Amino acid sequence: MLSRHAPPSPSRWRPMKCALAVAAALGGALAPACGAADTGTDPSLVIEQFVQHFQVNLDGSYTLTVDIAKTIAQPAALNLHALSYISYNRELDEVAAIEAYTQKPDGRRVPVLEGMIKDQQEASSIDAPMFQDTRMKVVVFPDVQVGDTLVNHYVLKRHRALFPGHFEDLSSSQFFANRRYQLIYDMPAEMPLYADAAGFRALAVDSAPGRRRYAWQYESGENARIEADSVSYLDYGKRLAVSTFPDYAAFARAYAQGARAAATPDASVQALALALTQGVRGPRAQALALANWVRQNIRYLAVYVGAGAVVPHPAATVLKNRYGDCKDQASLLEALLAAVGIDSSAVLVNSGNAYRLPRVPTLGVFNHVLSYVPRLALYLDTTASAVAPGYLPASELDKPVLLVTSGELARTPASQREKSSTVALFQLALDGSGSFHIARRAEGAGAEGYRQALRASTPSARAQFAQRVLLAMEKKGRGVLLPGALDDDGDSFALRVAGSSENLASLPGPSGLASNVSFWGGLGEWVAAMTQEPQRRQDFVCPAIDTEEETAFLLARGVRILALPRPLAVGDAGLAYRAAYTRQGNAIVVKRSLRFAPQGMVCTPADFQRLAPLLEGMQRDLQSQIVIGTGTAVKLRQKPSKSAHS
């Protein structure tokens, strides 16, 4: 986990996975009502004042003074904001003062008494002695009602810097109305502060002798609603990054200074590395074997709030305890690789939706650590349980990264091999009942995800899987899930679902059969995700897909085919979609394929505009029905084929 002290204010993002999350805090904004402006501003709370003042020392330690006043404007804000959280590290920090009260509209103050300030250990570190230095002050405001203003003043002293001799910070307001929002950094004169500001206006302020004071004012205003699957707000929105590091190479050197010793293999690490690679030929196979062992045997433990260090625990300690966060696991893997003569480097990356780095280095955007083997050009993430070594989670593709050993900026692969196919057979009786058999195969990056999900599932959950498939088709029935080999870790995986239904079709009489069988990770889910927004103004994540689906409907004698959907072929902007419907005796075969290969993981509003008509046609095709019936023969109807190519 990577993190600096993160007071829970409008300028801080709650950590996710390994450390600071930079955009998820804004992801819950609701879509506007019909006719309303497309705004993400939350009217339930008003920030009357937020002033954050850092007084930094030459060694990087500091005193942080925060003054917050926020008014509860609507009931929706009561539960979330009647509490205030101050996270700190008991080894590095001291919460020197807290003064808080609830101010009523008539001016009365209801003070927060000593017993209303709780000190507690961060929940995810309770069973992990390595992380029990993470603490939290919880300020409980009394007698809070709509219209009240909650006032909180606190002072936190950091006695030892995360990076000795350096300071950095990243801020951005949540989507509330802000009446006064200021960030102040009082620095030693010989300690320059570099800044990258967007939506923050620099203020002219006086400085004391021997000091240099910097200040910025947040430029308040309406905020565009954050769209589904858009890139991080920090990629395009209002934010302020400040740092004493002149460049990313200096930042990497500071991280490496603390991490280097942790990745040194001791006798226990060396013995394990040699045992795991015995008989494994070639550096790539050895690297994958070591990474896979760490992934399967070292429990990932995330400390979400206020972890006070960026230094990994020693590899031997992680191995002994069998748990660790991302930087700990990367350190252990680096030590294991070193024990068999393979050089590697820790890699700092963002595991959320941030695809850009600020011009100045800050931990606020680096919230995860990977491993990189230069001689193999291989990125490894041992915390990613749903992908096998050699692949990366989709959230880590096409990301700017900082290689700690060399200090170079690089980028993870923009794509990786991933393909899926589904073959389904439905046998329909004269009364509308029937049986089904579905086989799905995943190849490449997606294979381990299926295996991992099934490994973690209970027998009862597997027994209910077939019923869920039927429910998605609005059918009733029963069935069984037949998983493939779950003890394998290759890049191919197959599973089957079989069962029966009492109402595959409403017979006798004309009836419609859904031409698309919604199944775990199919192309219908991809199209649904891509069409969550009717139009886009923000860059968004657009994952590649390569899938084929074939569904056959075998009809009993006496069941007639009345109409088939028309075939469809569309293509543009890196997308190719095909749908074909053929009659083979008294059977119908539906074949669909979808291939989308964008240049990277991010698409623009212009890309979406080109894709929109294609997606609309694909949606209509996936919703189409095959019309069948019993009784007098009716001539088969099928509209002429239609193609759209660019």
mmCIF file of N, CA and C in Angstrom, residues 380-447:
data_model
loop_
_atom_site.group_PDB
_atom_site.id
_atom_site.type_symbol
_atom_site.label_atom_id
_atom_site.label_comp_id
_atom_site.label_asym_id
_atom_site.label_seq_id
_atom_site.Cartn_x
_atom_site.Cartn_y
_atom_site.Cartn_z
ATOM 1 N N LEU A 380 4.220 -7.850 -13.722
ATOM 2 C CA LEU A 380 3.595 -8.865 -12.879
ATOM 3 C C LEU A 380 2.860 -8.184 -11.734
ATOM 4 N N ASP A 381 1.653 -8.652 -11.441
ATOM 5 C CA ASP A 381 0.882 -8.145 -10.303
ATOM 6 C C ASP A 381 0.410 -9.337 -9.483
ATOM 7 N N THR A 382 1.100 -9.600 -8.378
ATOM 8 C CA THR A 382 0.756 -10.770 -7.568
ATOM 9 C C THR A 382 -0.487 -10.558 -6.727
ATOM 10 N N THR A 383 -0.971 -9.327 -6.615
ATOM 11 C CA THR A 383 -2.206 -9.083 -5.850
ATOM 12 C C THR A 383 -3.442 -9.345 -6.696
ATOM 13 N N ALA A 384 -3.275 -9.546 -8.001
ATOM 14 C CA ALA A 384 -4.416 -9.716 -8.912
ATOM 15 C C ALA A 384 -4.794 -11.192 -8.971
ATOM 16 N N SER A 385 -5.711 -11.602 -8.126
ATOM 17 C CA SER A 385 -6.080 -13.014 -8.061
ATOM 18 C C SER A 385 -6.837 -13.488 -9.285
ATOM 19 N N ALA A 386 -7.458 -12.574 -10.027
ATOM 20 C CA ALA A 386 -8.318 -12.979 -11.142
ATOM 21 C C ALA A 386 -7.581 -13.072 -12.468
ATOM 22 N N VAL A 387 -6.274 -12.805 -12.487
ATOM 23 C CA VAL A 387 -5.509 -12.993 -13.721
ATOM 24 C C VAL A 387 -4.251 -13.788 -13.387
ATOM 25 N N ALA A 388 -3.854 -14.622 -14.293
ATOM 26 C CA ALA A 388 -2.654 -15.433 -14.092
ATOM 27 C C ALA A 388 -1.417 -14.590 -14.363
ATOM 28 N N PRO A 389 -0.277 -14.939 -13.758
ATOM 29 C CA PRO A 389 0.967 -14.223 -14.071
ATOM 30 C C PRO A 389 1.239 -14.231 -15.568
ATOM 31 N N GLY A 390 1.730 -13.095 -16.045
ATOM 32 C CA GLY A 390 1.912 -12.914 -17.480
ATOM 33 C C GLY A 390 0.841 -12.027 -18.072
ATOM 34 N N TYR A 391 -0.248 -11.849 -17.331
ATOM 35 C CA TYR A 391 -1.313 -10.948 -17.729
ATOM 36 C C TYR A 391 -1.516 -9.894 -16.636
ATOM 37 N N LEU A 392 -2.214 -8.822 -16.990
ATOM 38 C CA LEU A 392 -2.538 -7.770 -16.034
ATOM 39 C C LEU A 392 -4.044 -7.594 -15.971
ATOM 40 N N PRO A 393 -4.572 -7.145 -14.836
ATOM 41 C CA PRO A 393 -5.980 -6.753 -14.809
ATOM 42 C C PRO A 393 -6.220 -5.642 -15.836
ATOM 43 N N ALA A 394 -7.408 -5.589 -16.372
ATOM 44 C CA ALA A 394 -7.708 -4.571 -17.385
ATOM 45 C C ALA A 394 -7.464 -3.165 -16.863
ATOM 46 N N SER A 395 -7.662 -2.958 -15.559
ATOM 47 C CA SER A 395 -7.481 -1.623 -14.981
ATOM 48 C C SER A 395 -6.031 -1.174 -14.975
ATOM 49 N N GLU A 396 -5.092 -2.089 -15.265
ATOM 50 C CA GLU A 396 -3.674 -1.736 -15.253
ATOM 51 C C GLU A 396 -3.077 -1.697 -16.657
ATOM 52 N N LEU A 397 -3.883 -1.899 -17.673
ATOM 53 C CA LEU A 397 -3.402 -1.815 -19.047
ATOM 54 C C LEU A 397 -3.335 -0.356 -19.502
ATOM 55 N N ASP A 398 -2.364 -0.073 -20.360
ATOM 56 C CA ASP A 398 -2.235 1.245 -20.989
ATOM 57 C C ASP A 398 -2.076 2.356 -19.950
ATOM 58 N N LYS A 399 -1.340 2.063 -18.872
ATOM 59 C CA LYS A 399 -1.171 3.028 -17.785
ATOM 60 C C LYS A 399 0.251 3.593 -17.774
ATOM 61 N N PRO A 400 0.390 4.904 -17.497
ATOM 62 C CA PRO A 400 1.731 5.442 -17.259
ATOM 63 C C PRO A 400 2.259 4.901 -15.940
ATOM 64 N N VAL A 401 3.510 4.491 -15.914
ATOM 65 C CA VAL A 401 4.098 3.899 -14.718
ATOM 66 C C VAL A 401 5.480 4.493 -14.492
ATOM 67 N N LEU A 402 5.933 4.395 -13.250
ATOM 68 C CA LEU A 402 7.272 4.841 -12.883
ATOM 69 C C LEU A 402 8.076 3.624 -12.452
ATOM 70 N N LEU A 403 9.149 3.335 -13.194
ATOM 71 C CA LEU A 403 10.031 2.223 -12.864
ATOM 72 C C LEU A 403 10.989 2.692 -11.775
ATOM 73 N N VAL A 404 10.878 2.075 -10.609
ATOM 74 C CA VAL A 404 11.603 2.567 -9.444
ATOM 75 C C VAL A 404 13.110 2.441 -9.617
ATOM 76 N N THR A 405 13.594 1.340 -10.140
ATOM 77 C CA THR A 405 15.034 1.107 -10.232
ATOM 78 C C THR A 405 15.714 2.091 -11.175
ATOM 79 N N SER A 406 15.118 2.322 -12.337
ATOM 80 C CA SER A 406 15.743 3.200 -13.335
ATOM 81 C C SER A 406 15.283 4.638 -13.231
ATOM 82 N N GLY A 407 14.133 4.874 -12.584
ATOM 83 C CA GLY A 407 13.579 6.220 -12.527
ATOM 84 C C GLY A 407 12.908 6.654 -13.806
ATOM 85 N N GLU A 408 12.704 5.725 -14.737
ATOM 86 C CA GLU A 408 12.109 6.066 -16.027
ATOM 87 C C GLU A 408 10.585 5.978 -15.971
ATOM 88 N N LEU A 409 9.952 6.820 -16.760
ATOM 89 C CA LEU A 409 8.516 6.704 -16.984
ATOM 90 C C LEU A 409 8.289 5.755 -18.156
ATOM 91 N N ALA A 410 7.335 4.865 -18.018
ATOM 92 C CA ALA A 410 7.031 3.898 -19.070
ATOM 93 C C ALA A 410 5.515 3.750 -19.149
ATOM 94 N N ARG A 411 5.075 2.760 -19.895
ATOM 95 C CA ARG A 411 3.631 2.514 -20.026
ATOM 96 C C ARG A 411 3.401 1.016 -20.106
ATOM 97 N N THR A 412 2.386 0.543 -19.391
ATOM 98 C CA THR A 412 2.053 -0.875 -19.456
ATOM 99 C C THR A 412 1.475 -1.192 -20.835
ATOM 100 N N PRO A 413 1.420 -2.472 -21.210
ATOM 101 C CA PRO A 413 0.873 -2.819 -22.531
ATOM 102 C C PRO A 413 -0.541 -2.279 -22.720
ATOM 103 N N ALA A 414 -0.822 -1.839 -23.931
ATOM 104 C CA ALA A 414 -2.141 -1.289 -24.227
ATOM 105 C C ALA A 414 -3.193 -2.371 -24.387
ATOM 106 N N SER A 415 -2.768 -3.598 -24.660
ATOM 107 C CA SER A 415 -3.716 -4.699 -24.844
ATOM 108 C C SER A 415 -3.014 -6.005 -24.511
ATOM 109 N N GLN A 416 -3.797 -7.071 -24.422
ATOM 110 C CA GLN A 416 -3.258 -8.400 -24.183
ATOM 111 C C GLN A 416 -4.233 -9.423 -24.755
ATOM 112 N N ARG A 417 -3.759 -10.629 -24.949
ATOM 113 C CA ARG A 417 -4.600 -11.649 -25.578
ATOM 114 C C ARG A 417 -5.748 -12.043 -24.660
ATOM 115 N N GLU A 418 -6.933 -11.966 -25.197
ATOM 116 C CA GLU A 418 -8.130 -12.383 -24.454
ATOM 117 C C GLU A 418 -9.241 -12.668 -25.457
ATOM 118 N N LYS A 419 -9.729 -13.885 -25.450
ATOM 119 C CA LYS A 419 -10.766 -14.293 -26.387
ATOM 120 C C LYS A 419 -11.729 -15.233 -25.687
ATOM 121 N N SER A 420 -12.988 -15.176 -26.090
ATOM 122 C CA SER A 420 -13.985 -16.076 -25.505
ATOM 123 C C SER A 420 -14.912 -16.581 -26.599
ATOM 124 N N SER A 421 -15.501 -17.735 -26.332
ATOM 125 C CA SER A 421 -16.474 -18.303 -27.267
ATOM 126 C C SER A 421 -17.531 -19.053 -26.476
ATOM 127 N N THR A 422 -18.752 -19.036 -26.994
ATOM 128 C CA THR A 422 -19.875 -19.717 -26.353
ATOM 129 C C THR A 422 -20.642 -20.508 -27.401
ATOM 130 N N VAL A 423 -20.952 -21.739 -27.078
ATOM 131 C CA VAL A 423 -21.794 -22.576 -27.940
ATOM 132 C C VAL A 423 -22.960 -23.073 -27.090
ATOM 133 N N ALA A 424 -24.179 -22.796 -27.546
ATOM 134 C CA ALA A 424 -25.374 -23.171 -26.784
ATOM 135 C C ALA A 424 -26.327 -23.967 -27.670
ATOM 136 N N LEU A 425 -26.972 -24.967 -27.074
ATOM 137 C CA LEU A 425 -27.981 -25.770 -27.768
ATOM 138 C C LEU A 425 -29.241 -25.818 -26.916
ATOM 139 N N PHE A 426 -30.368 -25.414 -27.511
ATOM 140 C CA PHE A 426 -31.673 -25.490 -26.854
ATOM 141 C C PHE A 426 -32.533 -26.460 -27.656
ATOM 142 N N GLN A 427 -33.077 -27.456 -26.988
ATOM 143 C CA GLN A 427 -33.968 -28.419 -27.628
ATOM 144 C C GLN A 427 -35.379 -28.171 -27.115
ATOM 145 N N LEU A 428 -36.275 -27.812 -28.031
ATOM 146 C CA LEU A 428 -37.609 -27.352 -27.667
ATOM 147 C C LEU A 428 -38.660 -28.411 -27.990
ATOM 148 N N ALA A 429 -39.481 -28.754 -26.992
ATOM 149 C CA ALA A 429 -40.570 -29.715 -27.179
ATOM 150 C C ALA A 429 -41.818 -29.006 -27.688
ATOM 151 N N LEU A 430 -42.816 -29.803 -28.081
ATOM 152 C CA LEU A 430 -44.029 -29.251 -28.673
ATOM 153 C C LEU A 430 -44.810 -28.397 -27.672
ATOM 154 N N ASP A 431 -44.693 -28.687 -26.386
ATOM 155 C CA ASP A 431 -45.438 -27.922 -25.393
ATOM 156 C C ASP A 431 -44.667 -26.687 -24.883
ATOM 157 N N GLY A 432 -43.500 -26.407 -25.449
ATOM 158 C CA GLY A 432 -42.726 -25.228 -25.045
ATOM 159 C C GLY A 432 -41.664 -25.507 -24.008
ATOM 160 N N SER A 433 -41.667 -26.688 -23.417
ATOM 161 C CA SER A 433 -40.597 -27.047 -22.485
ATOM 162 C C SER A 433 -39.366 -27.463 -23.284
ATOM 163 N N GLY A 434 -38.260 -27.650 -22.560
ATOM 164 C CA GLY A 434 -37.081 -28.064 -23.287
ATOM 165 C C GLY A 434 -35.861 -28.178 -22.407
ATOM 166 N N SER A 435 -34.755 -28.524 -23.021
ATOM 167 C CA SER A 435 -33.480 -28.658 -22.318
ATOM 168 C C SER A 435 -32.461 -27.748 -22.985
ATOM 169 N N PHE A 436 -31.364 -27.506 -22.264
ATOM 170 C CA PHE A 436 -30.326 -26.643 -22.829
ATOM 171 C C PHE A 436 -28.961 -27.123 -22.364
ATOM 172 N N HIS A 437 -27.985 -26.784 -23.166
ATOM 173 C CA HIS A 437 -26.591 -27.088 -22.847
ATOM 174 C C HIS A 437 -25.755 -25.921 -23.382
ATOM 175 N N ILE A 438 -24.970 -25.314 -22.494
ATOM 176 C CA ILE A 438 -24.152 -24.161 -22.867
ATOM 177 C C ILE A 438 -22.706 -24.458 -22.499
ATOM 178 N N ALA A 439 -21.801 -24.256 -23.440
ATOM 179 C CA ALA A 439 -20.372 -24.436 -23.194
ATOM 180 C C ALA A 439 -19.669 -23.110 -23.457
ATOM 181 N N ARG A 440 -18.830 -22.701 -22.521
ATOM 182 C CA ARG A 440 -18.100 -21.444 -22.675
ATOM 183 C C ARG A 440 -16.609 -21.698 -22.506
ATOM 184 N N ARG A 441 -15.817 -21.079 -23.376
ATOM 185 C CA ARG A 441 -14.365 -21.195 -23.290
ATOM 186 C C ARG A 441 -13.762 -19.790 -23.267
ATOM 187 N N ALA A 442 -12.828 -19.593 -22.344
ATOM 188 C CA ALA A 442 -12.096 -18.331 -22.248
ATOM 189 C C ALA A 442 -10.624 -18.619 -22.462
ATOM 190 N N GLU A 443 -9.984 -17.792 -23.260
ATOM 191 C CA GLU A 443 -8.572 -17.959 -23.543
ATOM 192 C C GLU A 443 -7.832 -16.668 -23.251
ATOM 193 N N GLY A 444 -6.612 -16.808 -22.784
ATOM 194 C CA GLY A 444 -5.800 -15.631 -22.503
ATOM 195 C C GLY A 444 -6.090 -15.057 -21.133
ATOM 196 N N ALA A 445 -6.152 -13.734 -21.054
ATOM 197 C CA ALA A 445 -6.252 -13.045 -19.770
ATOM 198 C C ALA A 445 -7.518 -13.389 -19.001
ATOM 199 N N GLY A 446 -8.589 -13.742 -19.692
ATOM 200 C CA GLY A 446 -9.853 -13.980 -19.006
ATOM 201 C C GLY A 446 -9.985 -15.348 -18.363
ATOM 202 N N ALA A 447 -9.119 -16.286 -18.697
ATOM 203 C CA ALA A 447 -9.293 -17.663 -18.231
ATOM 204 C C ALA A 447 -9.243 -17.767 -16.714
#
